[in-house]
Short mmCIF file of C-alpha atoms and ligand atoms in Angstrom, two decimals:
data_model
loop_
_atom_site.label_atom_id
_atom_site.label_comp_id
_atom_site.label_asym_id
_atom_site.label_seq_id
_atom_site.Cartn_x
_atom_site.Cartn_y
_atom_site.Cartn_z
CA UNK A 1 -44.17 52.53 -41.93
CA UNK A 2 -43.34 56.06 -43.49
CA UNK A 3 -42.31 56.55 -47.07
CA UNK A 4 -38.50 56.75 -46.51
CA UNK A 5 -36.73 60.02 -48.60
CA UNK A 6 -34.25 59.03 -50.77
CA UNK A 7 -31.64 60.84 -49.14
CA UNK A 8 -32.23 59.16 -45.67
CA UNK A 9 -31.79 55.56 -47.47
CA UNK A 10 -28.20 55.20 -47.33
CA UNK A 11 -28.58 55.51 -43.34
CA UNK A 12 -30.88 52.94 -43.61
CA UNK A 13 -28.90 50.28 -45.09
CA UNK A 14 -25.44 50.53 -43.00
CA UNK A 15 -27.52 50.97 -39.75
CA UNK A 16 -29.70 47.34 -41.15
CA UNK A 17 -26.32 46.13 -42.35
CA UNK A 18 -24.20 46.88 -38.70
CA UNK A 19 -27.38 45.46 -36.82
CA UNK A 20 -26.49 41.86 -38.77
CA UNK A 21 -23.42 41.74 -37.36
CA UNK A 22 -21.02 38.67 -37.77
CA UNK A 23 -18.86 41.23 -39.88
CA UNK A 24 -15.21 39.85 -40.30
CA UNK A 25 -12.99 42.77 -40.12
CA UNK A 26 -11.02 44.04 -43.99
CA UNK A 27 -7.47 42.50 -42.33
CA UNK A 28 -9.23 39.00 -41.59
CA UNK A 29 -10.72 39.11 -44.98
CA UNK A 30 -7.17 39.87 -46.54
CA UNK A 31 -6.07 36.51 -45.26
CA UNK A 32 -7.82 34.56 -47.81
CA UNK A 33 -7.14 34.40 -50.94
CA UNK A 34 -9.90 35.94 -52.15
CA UNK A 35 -9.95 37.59 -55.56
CA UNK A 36 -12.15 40.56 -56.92
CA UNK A 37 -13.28 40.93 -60.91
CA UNK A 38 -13.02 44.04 -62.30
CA UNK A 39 -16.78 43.27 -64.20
CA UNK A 40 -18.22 41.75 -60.62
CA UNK A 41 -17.32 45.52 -59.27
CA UNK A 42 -18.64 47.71 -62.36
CA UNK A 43 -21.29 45.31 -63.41
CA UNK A 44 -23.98 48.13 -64.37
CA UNK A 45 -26.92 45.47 -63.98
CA UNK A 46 -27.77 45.48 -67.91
CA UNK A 47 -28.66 42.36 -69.79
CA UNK A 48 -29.82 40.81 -73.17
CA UNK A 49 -33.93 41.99 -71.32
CA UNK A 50 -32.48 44.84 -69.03
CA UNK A 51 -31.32 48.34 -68.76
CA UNK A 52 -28.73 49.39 -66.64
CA UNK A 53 -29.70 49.85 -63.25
CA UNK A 54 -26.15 51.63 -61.55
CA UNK A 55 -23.82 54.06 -62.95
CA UNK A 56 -20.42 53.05 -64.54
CA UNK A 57 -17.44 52.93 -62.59
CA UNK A 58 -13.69 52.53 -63.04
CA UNK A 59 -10.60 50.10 -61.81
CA UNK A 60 -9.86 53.48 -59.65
CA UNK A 61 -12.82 53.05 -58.21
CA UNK A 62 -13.13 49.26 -58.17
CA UNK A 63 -9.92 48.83 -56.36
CA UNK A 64 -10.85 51.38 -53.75
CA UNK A 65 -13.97 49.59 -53.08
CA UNK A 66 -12.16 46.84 -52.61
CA UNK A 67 -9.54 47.26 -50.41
CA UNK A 68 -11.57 49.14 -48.10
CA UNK A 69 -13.88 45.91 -48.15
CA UNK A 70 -10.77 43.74 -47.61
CA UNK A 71 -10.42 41.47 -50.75
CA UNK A 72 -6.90 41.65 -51.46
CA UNK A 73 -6.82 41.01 -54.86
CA UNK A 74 -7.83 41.93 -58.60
CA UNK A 75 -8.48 40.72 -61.72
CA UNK A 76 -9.38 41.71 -65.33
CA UNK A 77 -10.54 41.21 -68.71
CA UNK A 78 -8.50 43.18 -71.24
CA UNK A 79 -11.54 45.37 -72.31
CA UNK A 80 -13.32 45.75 -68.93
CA UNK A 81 -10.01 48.47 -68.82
CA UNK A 82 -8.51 48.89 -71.91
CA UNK A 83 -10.58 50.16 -74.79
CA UNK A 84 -10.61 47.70 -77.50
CA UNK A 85 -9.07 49.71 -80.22
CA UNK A 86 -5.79 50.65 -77.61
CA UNK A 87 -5.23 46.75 -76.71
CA UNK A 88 -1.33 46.33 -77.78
CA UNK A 89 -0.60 50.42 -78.53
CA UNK A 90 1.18 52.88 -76.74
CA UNK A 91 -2.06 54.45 -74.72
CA UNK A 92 -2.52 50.50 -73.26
CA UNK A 93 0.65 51.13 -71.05
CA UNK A 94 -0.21 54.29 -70.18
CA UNK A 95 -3.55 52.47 -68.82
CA UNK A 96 -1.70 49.60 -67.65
CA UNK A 97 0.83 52.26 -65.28
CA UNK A 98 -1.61 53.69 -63.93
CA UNK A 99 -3.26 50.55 -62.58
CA UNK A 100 -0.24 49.40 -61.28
CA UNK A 101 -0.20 52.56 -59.33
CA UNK A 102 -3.42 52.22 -57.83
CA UNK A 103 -3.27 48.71 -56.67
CA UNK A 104 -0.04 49.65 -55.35
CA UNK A 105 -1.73 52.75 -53.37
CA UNK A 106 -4.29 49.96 -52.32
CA UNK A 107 -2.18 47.49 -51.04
CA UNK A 108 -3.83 45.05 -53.96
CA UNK A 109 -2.14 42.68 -56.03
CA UNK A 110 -3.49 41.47 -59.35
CA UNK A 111 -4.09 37.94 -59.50
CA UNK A 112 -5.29 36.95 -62.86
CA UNK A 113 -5.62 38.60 -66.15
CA UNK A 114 -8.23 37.40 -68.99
CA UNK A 115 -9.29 38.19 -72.42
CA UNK A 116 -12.47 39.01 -73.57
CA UNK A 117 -13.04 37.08 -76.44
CA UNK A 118 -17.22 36.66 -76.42
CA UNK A 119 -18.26 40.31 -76.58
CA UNK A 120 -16.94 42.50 -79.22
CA UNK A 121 -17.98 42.12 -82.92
CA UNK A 122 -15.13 40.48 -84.21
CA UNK A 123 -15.89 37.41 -82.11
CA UNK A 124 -19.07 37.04 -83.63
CA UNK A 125 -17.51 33.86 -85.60
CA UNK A 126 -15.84 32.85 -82.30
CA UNK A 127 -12.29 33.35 -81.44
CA UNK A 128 -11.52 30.03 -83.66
CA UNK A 129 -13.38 31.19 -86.89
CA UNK A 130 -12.78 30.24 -90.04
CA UNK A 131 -11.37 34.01 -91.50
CA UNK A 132 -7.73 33.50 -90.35
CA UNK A 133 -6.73 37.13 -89.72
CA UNK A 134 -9.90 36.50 -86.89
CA UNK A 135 -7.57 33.59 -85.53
CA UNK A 136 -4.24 35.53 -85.84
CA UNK A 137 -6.49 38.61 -84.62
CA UNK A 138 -7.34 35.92 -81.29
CA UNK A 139 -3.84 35.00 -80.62
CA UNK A 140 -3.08 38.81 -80.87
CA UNK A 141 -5.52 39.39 -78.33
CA UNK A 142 -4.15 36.20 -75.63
CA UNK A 143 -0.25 37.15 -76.20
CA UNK A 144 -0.85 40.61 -75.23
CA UNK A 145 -2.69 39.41 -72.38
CA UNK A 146 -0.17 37.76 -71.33
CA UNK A 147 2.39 40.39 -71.46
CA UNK A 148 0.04 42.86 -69.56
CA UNK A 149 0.15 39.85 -66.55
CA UNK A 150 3.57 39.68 -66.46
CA UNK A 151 3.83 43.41 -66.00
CA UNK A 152 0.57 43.50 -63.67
CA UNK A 153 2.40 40.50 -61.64
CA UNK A 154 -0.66 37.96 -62.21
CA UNK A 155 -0.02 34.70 -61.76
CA UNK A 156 -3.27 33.17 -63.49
CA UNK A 157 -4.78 33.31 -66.94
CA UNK A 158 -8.41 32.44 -67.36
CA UNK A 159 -9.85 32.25 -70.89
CA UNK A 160 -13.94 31.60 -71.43
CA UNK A 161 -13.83 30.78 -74.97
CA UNK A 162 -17.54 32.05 -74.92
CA UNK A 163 -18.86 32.14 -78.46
CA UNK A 164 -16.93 28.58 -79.56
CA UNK A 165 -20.06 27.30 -80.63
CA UNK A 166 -23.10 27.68 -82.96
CA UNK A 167 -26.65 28.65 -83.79
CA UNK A 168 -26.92 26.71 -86.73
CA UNK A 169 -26.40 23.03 -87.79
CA UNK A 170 -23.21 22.35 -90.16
CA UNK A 171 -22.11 25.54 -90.02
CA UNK A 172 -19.02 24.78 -88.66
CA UNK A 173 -16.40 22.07 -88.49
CA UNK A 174 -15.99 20.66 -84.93
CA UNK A 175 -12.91 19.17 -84.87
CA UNK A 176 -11.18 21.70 -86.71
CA UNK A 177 -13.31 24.85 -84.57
CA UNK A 178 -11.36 22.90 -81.76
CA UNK A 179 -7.79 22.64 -83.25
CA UNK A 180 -8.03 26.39 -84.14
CA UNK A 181 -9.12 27.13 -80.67
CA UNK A 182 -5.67 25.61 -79.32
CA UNK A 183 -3.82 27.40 -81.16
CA UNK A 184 -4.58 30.34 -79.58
CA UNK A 185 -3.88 28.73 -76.32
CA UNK A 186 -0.91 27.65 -78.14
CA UNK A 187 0.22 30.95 -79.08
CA UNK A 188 -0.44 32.47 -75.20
CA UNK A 189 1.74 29.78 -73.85
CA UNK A 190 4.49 29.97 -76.09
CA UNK A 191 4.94 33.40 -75.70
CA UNK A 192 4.34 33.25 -71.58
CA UNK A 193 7.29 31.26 -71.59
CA UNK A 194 9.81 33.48 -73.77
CA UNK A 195 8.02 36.68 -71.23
CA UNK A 196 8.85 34.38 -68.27
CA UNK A 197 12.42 33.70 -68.92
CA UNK A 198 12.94 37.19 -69.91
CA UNK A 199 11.58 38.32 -66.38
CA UNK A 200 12.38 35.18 -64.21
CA UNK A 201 9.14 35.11 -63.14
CA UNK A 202 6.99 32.01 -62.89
CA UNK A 203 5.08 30.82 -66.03
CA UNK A 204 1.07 31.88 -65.62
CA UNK A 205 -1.29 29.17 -65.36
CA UNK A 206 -3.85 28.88 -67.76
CA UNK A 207 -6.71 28.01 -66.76
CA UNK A 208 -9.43 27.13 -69.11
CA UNK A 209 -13.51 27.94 -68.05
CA UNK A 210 -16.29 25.99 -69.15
CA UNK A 211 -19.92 27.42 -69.34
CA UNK A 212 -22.91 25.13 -70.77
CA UNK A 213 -25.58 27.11 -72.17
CA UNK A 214 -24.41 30.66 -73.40
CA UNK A 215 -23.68 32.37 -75.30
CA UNK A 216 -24.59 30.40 -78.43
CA UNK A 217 -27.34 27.70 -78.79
CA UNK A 218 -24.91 24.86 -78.80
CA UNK A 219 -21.31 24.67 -77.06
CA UNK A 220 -18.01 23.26 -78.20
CA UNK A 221 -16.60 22.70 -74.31
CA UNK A 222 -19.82 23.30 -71.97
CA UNK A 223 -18.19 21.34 -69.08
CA UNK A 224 -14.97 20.93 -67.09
CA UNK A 225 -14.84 17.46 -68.24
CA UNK A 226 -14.99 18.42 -71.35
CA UNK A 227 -12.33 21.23 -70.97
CA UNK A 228 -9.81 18.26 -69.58
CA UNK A 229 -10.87 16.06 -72.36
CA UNK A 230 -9.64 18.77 -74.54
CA UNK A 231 -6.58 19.73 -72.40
CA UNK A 232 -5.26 15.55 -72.72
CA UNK A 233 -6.47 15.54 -76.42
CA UNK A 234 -3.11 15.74 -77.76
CA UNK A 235 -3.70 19.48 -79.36
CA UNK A 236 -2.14 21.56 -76.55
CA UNK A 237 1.64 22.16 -77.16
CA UNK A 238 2.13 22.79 -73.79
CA UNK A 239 -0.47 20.86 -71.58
CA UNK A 240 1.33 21.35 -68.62
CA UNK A 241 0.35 24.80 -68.51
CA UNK A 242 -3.07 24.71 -68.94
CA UNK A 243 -5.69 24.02 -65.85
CA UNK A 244 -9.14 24.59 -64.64
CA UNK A 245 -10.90 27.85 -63.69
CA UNK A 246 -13.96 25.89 -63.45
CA UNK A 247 -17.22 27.72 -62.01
CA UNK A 248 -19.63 26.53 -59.27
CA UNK A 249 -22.94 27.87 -61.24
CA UNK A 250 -21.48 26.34 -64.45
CA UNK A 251 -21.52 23.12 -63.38
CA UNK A 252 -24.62 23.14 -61.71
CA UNK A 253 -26.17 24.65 -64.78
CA UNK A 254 -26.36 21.44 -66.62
CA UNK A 255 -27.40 19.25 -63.98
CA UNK A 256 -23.92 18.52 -62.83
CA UNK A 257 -22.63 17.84 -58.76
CA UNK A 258 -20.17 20.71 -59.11
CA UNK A 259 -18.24 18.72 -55.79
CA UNK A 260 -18.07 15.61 -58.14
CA UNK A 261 -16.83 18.29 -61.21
CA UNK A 262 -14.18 19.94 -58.75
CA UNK A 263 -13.44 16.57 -57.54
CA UNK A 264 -12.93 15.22 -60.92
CA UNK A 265 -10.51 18.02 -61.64
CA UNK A 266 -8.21 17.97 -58.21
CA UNK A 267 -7.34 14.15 -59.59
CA UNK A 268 -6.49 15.46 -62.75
CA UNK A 269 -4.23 18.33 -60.93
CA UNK A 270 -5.93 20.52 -62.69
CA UNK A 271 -8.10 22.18 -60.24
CA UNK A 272 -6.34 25.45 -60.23
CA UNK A 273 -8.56 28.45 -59.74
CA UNK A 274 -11.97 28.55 -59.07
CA UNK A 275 -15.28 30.80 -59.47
CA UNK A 276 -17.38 30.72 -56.86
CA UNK A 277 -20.91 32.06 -56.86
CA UNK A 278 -24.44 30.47 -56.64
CA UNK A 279 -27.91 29.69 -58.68
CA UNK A 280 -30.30 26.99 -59.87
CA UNK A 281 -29.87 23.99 -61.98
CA UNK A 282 -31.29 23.93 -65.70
CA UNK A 283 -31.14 27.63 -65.41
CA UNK A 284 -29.07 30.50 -67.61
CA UNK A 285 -26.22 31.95 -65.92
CA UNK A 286 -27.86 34.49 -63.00
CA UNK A 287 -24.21 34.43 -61.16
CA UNK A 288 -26.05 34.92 -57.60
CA UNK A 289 -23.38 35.76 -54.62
CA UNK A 290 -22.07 32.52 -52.72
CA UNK A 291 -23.98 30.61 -50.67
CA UNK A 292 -27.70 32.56 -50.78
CA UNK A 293 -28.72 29.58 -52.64
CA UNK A 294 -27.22 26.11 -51.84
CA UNK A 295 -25.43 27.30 -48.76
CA UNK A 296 -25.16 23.07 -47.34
CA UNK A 297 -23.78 22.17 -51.24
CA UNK A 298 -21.26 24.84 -50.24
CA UNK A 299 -20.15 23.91 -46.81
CA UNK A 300 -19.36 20.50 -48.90
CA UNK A 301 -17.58 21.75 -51.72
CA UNK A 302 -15.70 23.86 -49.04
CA UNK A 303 -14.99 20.39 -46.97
CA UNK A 304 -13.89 18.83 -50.47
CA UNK A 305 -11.40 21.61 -51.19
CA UNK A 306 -10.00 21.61 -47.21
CA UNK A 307 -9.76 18.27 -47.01
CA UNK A 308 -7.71 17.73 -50.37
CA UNK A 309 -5.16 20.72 -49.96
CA UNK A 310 -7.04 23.66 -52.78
CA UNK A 311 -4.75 26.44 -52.38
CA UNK A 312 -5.67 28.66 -55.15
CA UNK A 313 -7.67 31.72 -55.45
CA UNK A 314 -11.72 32.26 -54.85
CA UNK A 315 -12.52 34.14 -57.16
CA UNK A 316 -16.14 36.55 -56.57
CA UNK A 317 -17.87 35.98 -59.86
CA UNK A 318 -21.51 36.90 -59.35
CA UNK A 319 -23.19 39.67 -60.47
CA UNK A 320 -24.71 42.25 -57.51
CA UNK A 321 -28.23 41.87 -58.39
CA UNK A 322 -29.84 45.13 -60.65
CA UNK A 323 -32.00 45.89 -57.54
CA UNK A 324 -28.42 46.96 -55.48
CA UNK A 325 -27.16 50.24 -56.14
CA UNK A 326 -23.91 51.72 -56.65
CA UNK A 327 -23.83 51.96 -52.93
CA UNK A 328 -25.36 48.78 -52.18
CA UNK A 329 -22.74 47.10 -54.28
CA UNK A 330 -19.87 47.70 -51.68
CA UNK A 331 -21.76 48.12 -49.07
CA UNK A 332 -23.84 44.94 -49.43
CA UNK A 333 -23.34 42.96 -51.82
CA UNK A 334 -19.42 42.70 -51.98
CA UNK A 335 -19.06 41.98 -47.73
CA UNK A 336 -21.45 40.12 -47.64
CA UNK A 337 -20.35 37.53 -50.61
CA UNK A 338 -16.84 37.96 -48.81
CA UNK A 339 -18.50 37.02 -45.12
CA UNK A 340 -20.71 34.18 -46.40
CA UNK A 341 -17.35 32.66 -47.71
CA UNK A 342 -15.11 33.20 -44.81
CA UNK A 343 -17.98 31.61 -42.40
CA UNK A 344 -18.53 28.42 -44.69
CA UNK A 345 -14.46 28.10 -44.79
CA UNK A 346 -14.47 28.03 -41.13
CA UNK A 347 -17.87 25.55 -40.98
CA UNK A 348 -16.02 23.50 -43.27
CA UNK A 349 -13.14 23.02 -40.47
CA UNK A 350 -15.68 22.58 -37.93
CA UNK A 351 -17.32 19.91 -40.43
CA UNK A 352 -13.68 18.23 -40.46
CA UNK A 353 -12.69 18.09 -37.21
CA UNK A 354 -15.99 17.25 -35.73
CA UNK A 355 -15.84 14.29 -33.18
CA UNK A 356 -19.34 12.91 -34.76
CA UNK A 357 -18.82 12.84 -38.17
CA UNK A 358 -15.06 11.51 -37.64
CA UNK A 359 -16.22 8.64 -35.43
CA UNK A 360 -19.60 7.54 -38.10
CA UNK A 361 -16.94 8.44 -40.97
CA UNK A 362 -14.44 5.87 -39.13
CA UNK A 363 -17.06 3.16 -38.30
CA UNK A 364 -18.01 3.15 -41.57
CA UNK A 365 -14.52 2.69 -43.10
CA UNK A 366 -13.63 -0.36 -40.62
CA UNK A 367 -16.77 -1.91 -42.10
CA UNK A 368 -18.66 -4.58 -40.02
CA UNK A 369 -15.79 -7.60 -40.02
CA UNK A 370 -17.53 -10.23 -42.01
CA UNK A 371 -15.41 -13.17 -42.16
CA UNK A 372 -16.30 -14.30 -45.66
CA UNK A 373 -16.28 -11.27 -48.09
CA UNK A 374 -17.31 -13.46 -50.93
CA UNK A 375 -20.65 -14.19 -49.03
CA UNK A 376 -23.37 -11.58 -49.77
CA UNK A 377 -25.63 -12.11 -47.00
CA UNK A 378 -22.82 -11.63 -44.58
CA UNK A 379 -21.92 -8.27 -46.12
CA UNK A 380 -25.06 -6.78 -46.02
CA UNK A 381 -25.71 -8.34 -42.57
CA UNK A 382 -21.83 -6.84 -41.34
CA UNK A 383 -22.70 -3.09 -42.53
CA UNK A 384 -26.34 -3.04 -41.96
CA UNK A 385 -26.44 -0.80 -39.00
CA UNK A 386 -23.54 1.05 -39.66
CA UNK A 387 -24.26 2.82 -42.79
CA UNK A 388 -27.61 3.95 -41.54
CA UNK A 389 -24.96 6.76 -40.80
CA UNK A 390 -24.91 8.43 -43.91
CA UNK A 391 -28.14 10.19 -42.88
CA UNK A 392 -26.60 10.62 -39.44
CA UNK A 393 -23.67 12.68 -41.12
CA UNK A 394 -26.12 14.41 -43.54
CA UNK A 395 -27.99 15.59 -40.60
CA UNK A 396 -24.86 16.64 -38.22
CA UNK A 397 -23.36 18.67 -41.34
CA UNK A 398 -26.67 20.93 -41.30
CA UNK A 399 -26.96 21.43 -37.42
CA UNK A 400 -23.02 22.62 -37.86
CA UNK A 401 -24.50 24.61 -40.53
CA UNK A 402 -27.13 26.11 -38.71
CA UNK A 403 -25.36 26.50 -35.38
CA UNK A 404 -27.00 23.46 -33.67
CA UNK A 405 -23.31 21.70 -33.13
CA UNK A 406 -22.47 25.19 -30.52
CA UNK A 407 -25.82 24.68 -28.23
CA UNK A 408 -28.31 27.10 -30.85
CA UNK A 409 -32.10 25.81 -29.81
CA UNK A 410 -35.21 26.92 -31.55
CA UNK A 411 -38.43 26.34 -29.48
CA UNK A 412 -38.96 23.55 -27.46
C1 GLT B 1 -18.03 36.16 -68.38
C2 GLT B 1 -18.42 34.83 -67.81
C3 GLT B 1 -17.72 34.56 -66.52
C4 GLT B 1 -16.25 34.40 -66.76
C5 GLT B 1 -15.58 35.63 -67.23
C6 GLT B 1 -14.13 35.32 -67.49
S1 GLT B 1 -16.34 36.25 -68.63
O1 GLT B 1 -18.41 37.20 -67.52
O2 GLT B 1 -19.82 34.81 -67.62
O3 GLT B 1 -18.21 33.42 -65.92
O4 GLT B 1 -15.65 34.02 -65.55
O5 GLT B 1 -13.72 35.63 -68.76
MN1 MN B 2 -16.91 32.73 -64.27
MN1 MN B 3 -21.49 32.49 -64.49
#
């Protein structure tokens, strides 16, 4: 093959990208709710080893891209749009107008606000430091949030507490780190209800992430379990309020069955927004696009939300690898993520209704009929047979994975 010009690439891609097919047009994509970051769109491919890879773009932009994509809805951190040193002042309404006007000229909604409390300097003792004009300066930073979702009309909160941790042993005070920390939450849901009684809107719901290994060496919350630990604890003024935003990476991260984590949380009720992107286990947060990794975990986790009545956002948190463009990003990266999901939402239906699976599942659950439960050979004798069927199920949820289940035939 020819060196290909750089200015014939772009041709390239969308004529690769069209010959792919299985596209779901932007108005079937608008029926899900499915929710775009504002740092997923303008991620500039930098990290702690990298340079940036893609120029910088803006909500203008980010919103654009998305509605033409078909993801109906937006969310922020305070800083990804509002400089740091404007967050509660005049020029943050001027910001936060305009954005209202552009989603509005999109046909976007915002669904969730969050505050960046990991990146800046001041959070470089965590947002639950010891220095308390850094813990007044935190619950600052959540109450405005909150006021800029009420006027954005989000309905979620999310708050990565990020940097509530340490680097070094005896540094800090656990329990106390911890008590500090709630207040903040504290503080964000007292003042969400005054804002919501003002506006006679709906509370937000708060909804807490956990992430295991970053940023610092050793974390305060690093799982969901220990996020609803924390939420029952007693500190929370108003646990009602606060939920899950757990992430699928996150949990697999430490080694965790991120089904079992969300499953955990939907019988706490807690289960009320959720990340969804991809990686490895053991591994630091790489935030890969849904599905490209552990596409059969996520039929299942799809089948575990479907079958127990999730109804809250999906929320694209990966990171378009450095080796996408700008272009790439909305052209690949963003409908594809977007696709991937819609087609595992569907499998998952097709895993749920599926005669096979309902009629092993159903076997299984009458058991075998042995007369005398409180004889062991009889048991094992009753159900030997019968749950050789797990595999059987294993195996029928990857040919409806891979098309097998519709007639598709390799070889042979
Ligand atoms: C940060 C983190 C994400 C969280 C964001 C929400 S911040 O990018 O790595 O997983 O969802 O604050
Ligand atoms: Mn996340
Ligand atoms: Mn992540």
């Amino acid at each position: 093959m020819n060196p290909l010009p750089p200015n014939q690439q772009q041709a390239l891609v969308e004529r690769l990208m069209s010959a792919c097919g299985g596209a779901y047009s932007p108005e079937t994509r608008r029926k899900y709710f499915i929710t775009g970051p504002q740092w997923a769109g303008s991620y500039e491919g930098n990290a702690l080893f990298y340079a940036k890879t893609r120029e910088a773009v803006g909500f203008e932009d980010v919103i654009r891209h998305y509605a033409e994509v078909g993801v109906g809805y937006w969310c922020t951190h305070d800083s990804d749009v509002i400089p740091t040193e404007l967050l509660g002042k005049d020029g943050q309404w001027e910001i936060v107008e305009k954005i209202k006007k552009t989603l509005a000229a999109n046909g976007l909604e915002c669904s969730m606000v969050t505050t960046e409390t990991f990146w800046h300097a001041v959070w470089a003792g965590s947002p639950a430091a010891e220095a308390p004009e850094t813990r007044e300066y935190a619950k600052f930073r959540v109450r405005n949030m909150v006021k800029v979702g009420h006027e954005l009309g989000a309905r979620y909160a999310v708050y990565w507490p990020g940097n509530l941790g340490y680097y070094v042993q005896g540094a800090i005070d656990e329990m106390q780190t911890l008590k500090w920390y709630a207040d903040a939450l504290n503080a964000a849901c007292e003042i969400d209800i005054e804002i919501a009684a003002k506006r006679k809107r709906p509370t937000l719901k708060h909804c807490m992430e956990a992430k295991p290994f970053e940023p610092q060496a050793e974390i305060l919350l690093p799982t969901s379990d220990a996020m609803l630990a924390f939420i029952g604890s007693g500190v929370l003024t108003h646990p009602e309020m606060v939920g899950l935003n757990p992430e699928y990476l996150h949990e697999l991260m430490w080694g965790g069955a991120p089904r079992a984590a969300l499953a955990r949380a939907l019988m706490a009720g807690k289960l009320w927004h959720f990340d969804i992107n991809d990686g490895y286990r053991l591994k630091h947060d790489v935030d890969i696009a849904v599905g490209l990794v552990n596409p059969l975990d996520w039929l299942n986790v799809l089948v575990l939300l479907r079958s127990h009545g999730y109804n809250g956002p999906f929320n694209l948190d990966f990171k378009p690898p450095r080796t996408t463009s700008n272009f790439g990003v909305w052209k690949i990266s963003f409908p594809t993520a977007v696709d991937r999901f819609i087609t595992l939402w569907e499998m998952a239906g097709e895993v749920m209704s599926d005669p096979i699976i309902k009629e092993a599942t159903d076997a299984m659950k009458a058991g075998g009929g042995a007369k005398d439960p409180t004889d062991v050979d009889q048991v094992v004798a009753a159900n030997r047979e019968l749950l050789s069927l797990h595999e059987l199920v294993a195996h029928r949820i990857f040919q409806i994975l891979v098309g097998q289940n519709r007639g598709r035939v390799l070889a042979g």
